[in-house]
Coordinates of C-alpha atoms (C1' of nucleotides) in Angstrom, one line a residue:
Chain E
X127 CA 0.0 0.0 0.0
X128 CA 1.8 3.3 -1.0
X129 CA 0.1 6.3 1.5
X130 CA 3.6 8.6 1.7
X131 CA 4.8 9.8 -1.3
X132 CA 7.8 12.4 -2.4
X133 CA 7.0 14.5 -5.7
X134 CA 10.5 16.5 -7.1
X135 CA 9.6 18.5 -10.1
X136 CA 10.6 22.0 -10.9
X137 CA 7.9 22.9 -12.4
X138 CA 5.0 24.3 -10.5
X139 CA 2.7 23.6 -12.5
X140 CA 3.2 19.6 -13.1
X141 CA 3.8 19.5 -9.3
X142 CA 0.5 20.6 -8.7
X143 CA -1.2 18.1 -11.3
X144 CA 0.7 15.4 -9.7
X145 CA -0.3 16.2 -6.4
X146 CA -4.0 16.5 -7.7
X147 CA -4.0 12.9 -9.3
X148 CA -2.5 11.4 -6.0
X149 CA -5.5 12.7 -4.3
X150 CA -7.8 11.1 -6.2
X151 CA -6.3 8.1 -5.1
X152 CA -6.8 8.7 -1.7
X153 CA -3.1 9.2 -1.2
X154 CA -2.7 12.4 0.8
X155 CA 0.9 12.5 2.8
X156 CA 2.5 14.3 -0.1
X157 CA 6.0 15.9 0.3
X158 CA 7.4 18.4 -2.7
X159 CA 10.6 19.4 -3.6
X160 CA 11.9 21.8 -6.5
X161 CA 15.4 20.5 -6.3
X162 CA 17.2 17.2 -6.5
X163 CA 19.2 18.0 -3.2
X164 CA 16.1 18.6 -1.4
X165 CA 14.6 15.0 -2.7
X166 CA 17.3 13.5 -1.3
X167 CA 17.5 15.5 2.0
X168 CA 13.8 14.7 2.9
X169 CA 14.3 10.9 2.3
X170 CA 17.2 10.7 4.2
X171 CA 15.5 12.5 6.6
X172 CA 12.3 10.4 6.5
X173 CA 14.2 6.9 7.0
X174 CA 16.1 8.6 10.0
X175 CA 12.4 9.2 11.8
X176 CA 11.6 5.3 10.7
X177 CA 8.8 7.2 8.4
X178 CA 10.3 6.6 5.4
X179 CA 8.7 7.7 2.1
X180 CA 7.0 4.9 -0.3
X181 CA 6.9 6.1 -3.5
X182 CA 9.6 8.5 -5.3
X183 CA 7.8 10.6 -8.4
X184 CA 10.2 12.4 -10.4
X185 CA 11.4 14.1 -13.2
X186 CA 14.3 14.0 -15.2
X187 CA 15.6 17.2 -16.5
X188 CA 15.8 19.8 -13.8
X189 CA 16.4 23.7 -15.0
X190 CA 19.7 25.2 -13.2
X191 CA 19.0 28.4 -11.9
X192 CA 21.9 29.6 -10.3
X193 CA 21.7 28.0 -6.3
X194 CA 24.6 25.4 -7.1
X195 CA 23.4 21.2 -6.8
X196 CA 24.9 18.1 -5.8
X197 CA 22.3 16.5 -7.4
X198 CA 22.0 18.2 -11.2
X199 CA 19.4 15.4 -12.6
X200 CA 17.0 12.7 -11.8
X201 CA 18.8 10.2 -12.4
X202 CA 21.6 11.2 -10.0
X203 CA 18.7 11.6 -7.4
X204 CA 17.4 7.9 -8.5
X205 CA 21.2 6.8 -7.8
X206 CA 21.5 8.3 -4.9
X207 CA 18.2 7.7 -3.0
X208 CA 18.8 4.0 -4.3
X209 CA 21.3 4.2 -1.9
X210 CA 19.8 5.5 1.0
X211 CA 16.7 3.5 1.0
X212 CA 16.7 0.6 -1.2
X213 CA 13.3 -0.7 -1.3
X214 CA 11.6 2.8 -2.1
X215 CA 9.5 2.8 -5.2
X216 CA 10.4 5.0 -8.0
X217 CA 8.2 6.5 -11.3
X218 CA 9.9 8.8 -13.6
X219 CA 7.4 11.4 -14.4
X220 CA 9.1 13.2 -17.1
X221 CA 8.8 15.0 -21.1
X222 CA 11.5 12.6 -22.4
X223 CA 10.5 11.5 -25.7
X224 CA 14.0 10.0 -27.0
X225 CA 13.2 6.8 -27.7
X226 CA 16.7 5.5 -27.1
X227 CA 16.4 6.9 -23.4
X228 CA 12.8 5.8 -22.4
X229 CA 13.9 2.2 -23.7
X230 CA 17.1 2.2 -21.4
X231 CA 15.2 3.9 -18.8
X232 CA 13.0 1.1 -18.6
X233 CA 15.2 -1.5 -19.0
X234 CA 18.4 -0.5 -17.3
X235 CA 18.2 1.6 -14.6
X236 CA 16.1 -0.4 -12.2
X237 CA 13.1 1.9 -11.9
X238 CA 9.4 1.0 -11.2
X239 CA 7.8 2.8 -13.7
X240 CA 7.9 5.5 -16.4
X241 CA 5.3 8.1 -17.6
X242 CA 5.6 10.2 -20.4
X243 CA 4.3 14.1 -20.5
X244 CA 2.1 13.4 -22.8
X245 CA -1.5 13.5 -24.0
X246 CA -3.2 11.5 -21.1
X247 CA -0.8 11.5 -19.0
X248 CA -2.7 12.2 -16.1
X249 CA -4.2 9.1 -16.4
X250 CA -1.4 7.0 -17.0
X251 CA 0.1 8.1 -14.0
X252 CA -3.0 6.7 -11.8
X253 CA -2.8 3.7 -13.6
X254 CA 0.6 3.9 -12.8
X255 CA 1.0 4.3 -9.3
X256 CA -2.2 1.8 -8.7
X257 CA 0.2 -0.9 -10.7
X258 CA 3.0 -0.2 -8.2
X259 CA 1.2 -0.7 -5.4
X260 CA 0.4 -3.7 -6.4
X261 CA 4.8 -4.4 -6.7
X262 CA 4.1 -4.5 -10.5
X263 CA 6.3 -2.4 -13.0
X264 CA 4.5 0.3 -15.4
X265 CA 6.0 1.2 -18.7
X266 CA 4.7 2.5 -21.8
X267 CA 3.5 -0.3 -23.7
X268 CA 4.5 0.9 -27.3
X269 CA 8.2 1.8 -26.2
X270 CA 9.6 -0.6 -29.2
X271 CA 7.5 0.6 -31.7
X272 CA 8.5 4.2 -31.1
X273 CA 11.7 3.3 -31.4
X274 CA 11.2 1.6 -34.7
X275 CA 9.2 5.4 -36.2
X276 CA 10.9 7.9 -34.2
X277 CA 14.8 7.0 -34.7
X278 CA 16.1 5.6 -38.1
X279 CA 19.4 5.6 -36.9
X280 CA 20.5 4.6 -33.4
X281 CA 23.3 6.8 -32.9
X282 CA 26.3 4.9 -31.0
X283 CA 28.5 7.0 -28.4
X284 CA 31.2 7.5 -30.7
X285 CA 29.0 8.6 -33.3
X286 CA 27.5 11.5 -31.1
X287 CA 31.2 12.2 -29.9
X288 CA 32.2 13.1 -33.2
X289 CA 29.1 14.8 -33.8
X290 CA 29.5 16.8 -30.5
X291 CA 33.2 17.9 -31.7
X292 CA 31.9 19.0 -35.0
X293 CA 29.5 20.7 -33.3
X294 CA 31.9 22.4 -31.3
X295 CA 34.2 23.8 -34.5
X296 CA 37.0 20.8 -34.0
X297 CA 39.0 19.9 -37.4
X298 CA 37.7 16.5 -38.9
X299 CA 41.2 15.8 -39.1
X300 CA 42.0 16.7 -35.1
X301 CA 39.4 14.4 -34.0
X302 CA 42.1 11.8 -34.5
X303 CA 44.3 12.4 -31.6
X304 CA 42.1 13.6 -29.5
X305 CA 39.6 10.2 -29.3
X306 CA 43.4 8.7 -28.8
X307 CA 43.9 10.9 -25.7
X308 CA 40.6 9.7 -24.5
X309 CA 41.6 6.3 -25.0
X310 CA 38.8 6.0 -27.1
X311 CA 38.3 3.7 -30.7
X312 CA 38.4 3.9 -33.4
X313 CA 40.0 6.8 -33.7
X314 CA 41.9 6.8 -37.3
X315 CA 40.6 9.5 -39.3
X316 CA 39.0 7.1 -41.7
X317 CA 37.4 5.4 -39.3
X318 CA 35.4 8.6 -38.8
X319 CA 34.9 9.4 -42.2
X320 CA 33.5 6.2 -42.2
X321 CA 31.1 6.7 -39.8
X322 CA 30.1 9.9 -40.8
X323 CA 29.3 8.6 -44.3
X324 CA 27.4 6.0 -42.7
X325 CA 25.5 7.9 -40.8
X326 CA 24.4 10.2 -43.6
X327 CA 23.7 7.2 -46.1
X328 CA 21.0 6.3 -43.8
X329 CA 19.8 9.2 -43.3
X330 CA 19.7 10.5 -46.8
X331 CA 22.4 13.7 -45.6
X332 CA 25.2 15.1 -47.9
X333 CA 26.7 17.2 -45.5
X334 CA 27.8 17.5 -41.5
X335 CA 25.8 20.5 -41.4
X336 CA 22.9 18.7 -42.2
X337 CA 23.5 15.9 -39.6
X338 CA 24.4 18.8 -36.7
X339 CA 20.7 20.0 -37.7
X340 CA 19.2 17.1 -37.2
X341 CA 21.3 15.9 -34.1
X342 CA 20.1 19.2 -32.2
X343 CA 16.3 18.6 -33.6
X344 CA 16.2 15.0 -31.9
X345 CA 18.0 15.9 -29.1
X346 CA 21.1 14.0 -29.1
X347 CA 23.5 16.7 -28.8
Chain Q
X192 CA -12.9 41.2 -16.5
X193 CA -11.7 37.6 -17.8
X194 CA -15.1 34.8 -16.6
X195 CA -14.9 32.5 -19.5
X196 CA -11.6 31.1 -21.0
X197 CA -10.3 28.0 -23.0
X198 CA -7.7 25.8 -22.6
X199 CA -5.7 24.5 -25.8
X200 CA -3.2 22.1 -24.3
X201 CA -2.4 18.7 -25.2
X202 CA -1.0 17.0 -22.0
X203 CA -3.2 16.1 -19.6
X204 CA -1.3 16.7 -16.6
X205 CA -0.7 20.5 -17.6
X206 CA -4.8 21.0 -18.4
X207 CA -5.6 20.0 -15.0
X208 CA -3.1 22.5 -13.4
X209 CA -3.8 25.5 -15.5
X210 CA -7.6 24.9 -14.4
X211 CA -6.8 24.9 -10.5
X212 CA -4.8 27.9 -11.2
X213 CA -7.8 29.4 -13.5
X214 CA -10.0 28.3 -10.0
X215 CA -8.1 30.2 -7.7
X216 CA -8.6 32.8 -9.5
X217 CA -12.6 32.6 -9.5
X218 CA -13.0 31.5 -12.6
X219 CA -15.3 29.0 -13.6
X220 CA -16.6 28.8 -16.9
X221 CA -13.6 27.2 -18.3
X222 CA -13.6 25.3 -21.5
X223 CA -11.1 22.2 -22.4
X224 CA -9.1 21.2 -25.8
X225 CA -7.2 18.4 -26.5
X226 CA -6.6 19.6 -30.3
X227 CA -6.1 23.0 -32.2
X228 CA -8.7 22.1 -34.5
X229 CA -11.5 21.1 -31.5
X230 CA -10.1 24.7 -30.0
X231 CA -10.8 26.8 -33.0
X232 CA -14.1 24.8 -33.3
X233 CA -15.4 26.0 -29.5
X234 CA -14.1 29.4 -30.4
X235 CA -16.5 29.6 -33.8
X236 CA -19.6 28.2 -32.3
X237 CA -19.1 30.4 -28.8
X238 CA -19.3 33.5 -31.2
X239 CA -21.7 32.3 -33.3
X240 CA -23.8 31.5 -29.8
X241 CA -22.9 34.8 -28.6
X242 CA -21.3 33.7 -25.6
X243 CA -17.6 34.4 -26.9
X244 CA -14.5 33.5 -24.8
X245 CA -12.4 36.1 -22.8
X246 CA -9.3 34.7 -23.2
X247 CA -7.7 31.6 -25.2
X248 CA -4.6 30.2 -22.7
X249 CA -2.6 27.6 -25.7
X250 CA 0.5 25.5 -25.6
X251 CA 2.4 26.5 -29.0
X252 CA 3.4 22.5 -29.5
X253 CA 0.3 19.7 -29.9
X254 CA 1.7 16.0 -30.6
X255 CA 0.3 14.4 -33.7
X256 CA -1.3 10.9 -32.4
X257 CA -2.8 9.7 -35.9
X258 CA -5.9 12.1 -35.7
X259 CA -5.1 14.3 -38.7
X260 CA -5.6 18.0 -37.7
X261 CA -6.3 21.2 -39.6
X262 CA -4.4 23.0 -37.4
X263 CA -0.9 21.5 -36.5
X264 CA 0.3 23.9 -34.0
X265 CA -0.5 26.8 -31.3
X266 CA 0.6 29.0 -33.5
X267 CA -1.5 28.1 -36.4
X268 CA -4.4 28.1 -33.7
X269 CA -3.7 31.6 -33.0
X270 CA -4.0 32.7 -36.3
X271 CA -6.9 31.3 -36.9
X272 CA -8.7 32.0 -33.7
X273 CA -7.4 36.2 -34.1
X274 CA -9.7 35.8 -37.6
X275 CA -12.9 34.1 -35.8
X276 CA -12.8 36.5 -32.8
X277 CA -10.1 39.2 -33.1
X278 CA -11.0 40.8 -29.9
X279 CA -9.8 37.5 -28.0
X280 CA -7.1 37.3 -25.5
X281 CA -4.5 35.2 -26.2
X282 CA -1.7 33.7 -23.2
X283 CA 1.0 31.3 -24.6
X284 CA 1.6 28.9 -22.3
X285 CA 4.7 26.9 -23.2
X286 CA 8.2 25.3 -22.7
X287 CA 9.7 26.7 -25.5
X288 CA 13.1 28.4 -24.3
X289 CA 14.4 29.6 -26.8
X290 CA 15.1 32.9 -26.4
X291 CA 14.8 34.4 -30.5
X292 CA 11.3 32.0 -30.8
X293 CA 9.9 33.9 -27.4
X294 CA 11.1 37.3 -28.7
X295 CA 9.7 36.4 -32.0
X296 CA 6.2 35.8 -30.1
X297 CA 6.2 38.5 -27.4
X298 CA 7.1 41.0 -30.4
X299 CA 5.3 40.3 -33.5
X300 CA 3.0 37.2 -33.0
X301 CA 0.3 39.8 -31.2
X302 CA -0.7 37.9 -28.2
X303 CA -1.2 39.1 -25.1
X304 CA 1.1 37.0 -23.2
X305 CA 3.6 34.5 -22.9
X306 CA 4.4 32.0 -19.7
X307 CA 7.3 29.6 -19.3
X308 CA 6.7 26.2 -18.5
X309 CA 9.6 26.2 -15.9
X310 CA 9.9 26.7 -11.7
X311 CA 7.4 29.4 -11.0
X312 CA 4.9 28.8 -13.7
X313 CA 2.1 28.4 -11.9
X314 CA 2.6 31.8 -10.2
X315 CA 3.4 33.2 -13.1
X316 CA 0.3 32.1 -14.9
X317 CA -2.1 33.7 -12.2
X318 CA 0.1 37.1 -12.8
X319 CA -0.4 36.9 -16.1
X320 CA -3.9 36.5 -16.2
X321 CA -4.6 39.1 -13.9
X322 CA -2.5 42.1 -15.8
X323 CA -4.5 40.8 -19.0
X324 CA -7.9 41.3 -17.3
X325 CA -6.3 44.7 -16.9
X326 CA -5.6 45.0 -20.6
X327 CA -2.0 44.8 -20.1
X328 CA 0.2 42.9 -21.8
X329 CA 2.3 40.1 -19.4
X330 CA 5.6 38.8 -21.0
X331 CA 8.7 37.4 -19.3
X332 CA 10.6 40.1 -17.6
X333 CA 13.8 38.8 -18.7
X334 CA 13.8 38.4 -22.3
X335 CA 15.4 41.6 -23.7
X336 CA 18.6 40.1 -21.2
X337 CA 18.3 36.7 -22.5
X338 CA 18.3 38.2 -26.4
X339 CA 21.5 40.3 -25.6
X340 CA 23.1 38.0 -23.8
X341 CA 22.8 35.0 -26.1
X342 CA 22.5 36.3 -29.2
X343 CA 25.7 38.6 -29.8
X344 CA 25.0 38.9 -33.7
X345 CA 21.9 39.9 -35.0
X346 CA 21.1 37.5 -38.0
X347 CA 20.0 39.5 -41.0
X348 CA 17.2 37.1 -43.4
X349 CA 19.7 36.3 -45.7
X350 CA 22.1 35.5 -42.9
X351 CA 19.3 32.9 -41.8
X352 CA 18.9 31.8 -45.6
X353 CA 22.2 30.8 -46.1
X354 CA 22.6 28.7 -42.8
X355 CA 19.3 27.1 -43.3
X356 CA 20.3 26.1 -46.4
X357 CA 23.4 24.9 -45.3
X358 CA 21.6 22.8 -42.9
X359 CA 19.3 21.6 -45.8
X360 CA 22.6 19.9 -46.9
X361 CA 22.8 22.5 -50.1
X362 CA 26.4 23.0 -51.2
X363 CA 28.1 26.1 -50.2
X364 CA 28.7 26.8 -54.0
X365 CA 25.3 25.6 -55.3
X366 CA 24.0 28.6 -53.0
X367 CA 24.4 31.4 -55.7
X368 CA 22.4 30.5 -58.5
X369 CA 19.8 29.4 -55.8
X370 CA 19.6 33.2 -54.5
X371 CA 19.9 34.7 -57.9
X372 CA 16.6 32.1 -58.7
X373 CA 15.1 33.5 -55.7
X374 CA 16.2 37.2 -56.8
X375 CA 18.0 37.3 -53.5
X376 CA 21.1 39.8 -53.3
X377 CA 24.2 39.5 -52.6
X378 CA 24.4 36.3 -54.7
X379 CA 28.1 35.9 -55.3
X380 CA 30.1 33.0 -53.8
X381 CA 32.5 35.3 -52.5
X382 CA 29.7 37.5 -50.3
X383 CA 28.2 34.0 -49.1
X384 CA 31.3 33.6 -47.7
X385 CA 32.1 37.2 -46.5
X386 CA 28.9 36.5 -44.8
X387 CA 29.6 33.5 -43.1
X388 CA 32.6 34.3 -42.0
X389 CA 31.3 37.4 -40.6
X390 CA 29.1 36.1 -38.1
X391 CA 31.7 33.2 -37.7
X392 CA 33.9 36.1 -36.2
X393 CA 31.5 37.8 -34.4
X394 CA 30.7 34.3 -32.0
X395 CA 33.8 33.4 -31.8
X396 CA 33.4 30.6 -34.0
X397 CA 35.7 28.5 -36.9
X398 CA 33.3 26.0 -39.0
X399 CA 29.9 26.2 -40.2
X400 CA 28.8 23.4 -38.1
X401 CA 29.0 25.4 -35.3
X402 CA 27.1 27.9 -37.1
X403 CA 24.3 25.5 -37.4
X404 CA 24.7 24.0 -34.1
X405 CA 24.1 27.6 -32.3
X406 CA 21.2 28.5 -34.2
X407 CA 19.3 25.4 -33.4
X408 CA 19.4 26.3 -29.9
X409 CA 18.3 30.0 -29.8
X410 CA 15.8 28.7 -32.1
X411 CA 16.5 31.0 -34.7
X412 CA 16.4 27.9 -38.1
Chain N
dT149 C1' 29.3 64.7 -63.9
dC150 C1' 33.2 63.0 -61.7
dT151 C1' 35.4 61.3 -57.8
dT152 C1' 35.3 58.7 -53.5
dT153 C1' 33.6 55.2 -50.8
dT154 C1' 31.3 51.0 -50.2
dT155 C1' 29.4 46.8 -51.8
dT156 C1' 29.5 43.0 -54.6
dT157 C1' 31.9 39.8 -57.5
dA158 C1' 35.8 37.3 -59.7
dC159 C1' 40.0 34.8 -59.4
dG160 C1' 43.8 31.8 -57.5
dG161 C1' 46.6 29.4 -54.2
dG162 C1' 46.4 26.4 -50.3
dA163 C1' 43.9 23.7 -46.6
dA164 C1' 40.5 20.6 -45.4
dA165 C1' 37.1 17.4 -46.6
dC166 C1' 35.5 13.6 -49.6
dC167 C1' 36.0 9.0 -51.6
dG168 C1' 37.9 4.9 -53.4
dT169 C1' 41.4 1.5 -52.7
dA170 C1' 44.9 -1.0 -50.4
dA171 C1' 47.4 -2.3 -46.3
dT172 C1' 47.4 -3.5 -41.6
dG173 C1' 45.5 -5.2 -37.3
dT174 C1' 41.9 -8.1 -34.7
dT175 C1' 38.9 -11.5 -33.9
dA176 C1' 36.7 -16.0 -34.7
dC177 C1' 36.7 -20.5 -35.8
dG178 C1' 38.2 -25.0 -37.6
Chain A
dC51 C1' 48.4 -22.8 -35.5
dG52 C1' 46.5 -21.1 -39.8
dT53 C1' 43.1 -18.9 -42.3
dA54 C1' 39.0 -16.5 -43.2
dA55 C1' 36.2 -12.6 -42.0
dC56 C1' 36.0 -8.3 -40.3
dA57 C1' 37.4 -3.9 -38.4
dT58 C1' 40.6 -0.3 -38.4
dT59 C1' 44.0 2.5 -40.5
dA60 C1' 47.0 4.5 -44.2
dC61 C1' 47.4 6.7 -48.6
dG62 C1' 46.4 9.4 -53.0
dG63 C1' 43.5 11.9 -56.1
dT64 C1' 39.6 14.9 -56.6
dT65 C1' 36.3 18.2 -55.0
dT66 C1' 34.9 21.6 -52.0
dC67 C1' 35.9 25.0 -48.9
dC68 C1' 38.8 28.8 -47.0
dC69 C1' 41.1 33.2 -47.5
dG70 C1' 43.5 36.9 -49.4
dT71 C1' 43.6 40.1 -53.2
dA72 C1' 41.9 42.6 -56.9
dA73 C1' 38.5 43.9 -60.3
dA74 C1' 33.8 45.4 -61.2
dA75 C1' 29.7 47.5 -59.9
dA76 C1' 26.8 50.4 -57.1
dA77 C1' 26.1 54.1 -53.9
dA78 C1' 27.3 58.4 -51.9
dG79 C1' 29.2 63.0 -51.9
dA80 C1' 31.0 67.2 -54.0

DNA sequence: TCTTTTTTTACGGGAAACCGTAATGTTACG
DNA sequence: CGTAACATTACGGTTTCCCGTAAAAAAAGA
């Protein structure tokens, strides 16, 4: 039975939709917090008092603004209240629509559930915590088929590396030594040319402009 | 005085909060879309009825979900709805950020607001509200700051041509007869790259990818 | 109108990127 | 161990881009 729960989200406004939607289940010992550090401070501090929390909703992506964080993302809270108290529930509440990062969300980093910001999402977050309650995991059900529209070419890390450099003004032919200083391969410069072709090919580009556009539109750099 | 609004917004989770911050306010009569096109729809027949809405509150990005729509986007709603009721209030309510797409809409899109999806939204919303029932315009307070601080170099239309183009994967010596087609001057190579390398200077940058890269993020291709 | 200034365009040498091919290095498997 | 299959790297020729200079054109001023 989950009756305590923790919301951290910046925004105001999805904090107070959350909170709205837990009431409707009846659920009505709700802490907030705005920042990751907070999150993490009021679980500790909840475990301390034996009156630990039950369910942690939260979001990803977290806007800086200036007071400085241990804590800069979800994920490092998830990590960290992991840590602290092992057996609490967790459901990502969050606008992430990369396909490649809801599918490793759900499948990698140990979590309880995941709801997108999306059209219904209200709903599916009821349905959501009700399945947890119940120890069962909630994902989105259609996570594989978004990743077969949304992304016609998974991007590996290297790929976005070079990307990123490009992006950043670096020489094509400096790239090179500086994957070597990072210990990282392949790093001959044909090996990127390579992959750069590649990934154009699939994507129907000509140029590195075009792929830097389209890199930034997705969201991968 | 503002008693009868609608609500163009996509995500669930956001609807909900934007009405409890519409009820703390006092207000009531509050109408609900999903879609642009069911939006402009309630706006039409609440004029035709007589019964007109005060003020139209609109996300600027719907998700498509296989229902084909009329009206793709906020901003096409806004268009449309200035048309069907030009005396209707209009508050933006979105997560874009950035900066040259918000000063594009505060400056010359004619609405009557714009709020943030971010930390204080919910508070900024009821401001907002309240100074357009004044018939004052609310915008962010920050945004002249953000512009000069961000964006050192003002991008002229041709400026944005060529890097669009560029990002379109068009050759950097295909680009003349293109502008001369278009009857676009300068055409020559030599100012396409006298222009380039202009505001290359100006940011401190050395390859066209960064070029591309930067105006992704303010938004401004 | 003629000159001065500015803008636009043309040209050419050199650097970087592109592209195909070949050599080398690695891994897998009999 | 040997060989095939694959991945990575090296090399050379061609194209495109970069950059400086100079010519041509347009605009401004006297």
């Amino acid at each position: 039975m989950i009756t305590k729960v923790l919301i951290a989200e910046d925004h105001e406004s999805a904090n107070i939709s959350v909170q709205k939607t837990l009431e409707e289940l009846d659920i009505t010992n709700i802490a907030y917090a705005y920042y990751c550090d907070d999150a993490l401070n009021k679980i500790t501090q909840a475990v301390k008092t034996d009156s630990s929390f039950d369910l942690l909703i939260t979001d990803l992506y977290f806007e800086p603004d200036g007071h400085h964080q241990q804590l800069p993302g979800g994920m490092d809270l998830i990590d960290a209240a992991r840590k602290v108290q092992p057996d609490l529930k967790i459901l990502v509440f969050s606008a992430e629509n990369r396909p490649a990062a809801i599918d490793q969300l759900c499948h990698n980093d140990g979590i309880d559930g995941f709801v997108r910001k999306a059209r219904n999402d209200a709903r599916e977050l009821k349905e959501a915590i009700r399945e947890i309650a119940r120890h069962r995991r909630y994902f989105p059900r259609h996570v594989k088929q978004l990743m077969e529209k949304k992304n016609t070419y998974s991007f590996s890390e290297v790929d976005i590396t070079i990307i990123t450099l490009l992006a950043q003004g670096m020489l094509q032919k400096d790239i090179p030594t500086y994957l070597q200083r990072k210990g990282i391969t392949p790093s001959g410069l044909s090996s990127i040319e390579k992959k750069l072709n590649q990934m154009k090919s699939v994507l129907g580009f000509s140029k590195n402009e075009q792929l830097v556009a389209y890199c930034k539109d997705i969201g991968v750099i």
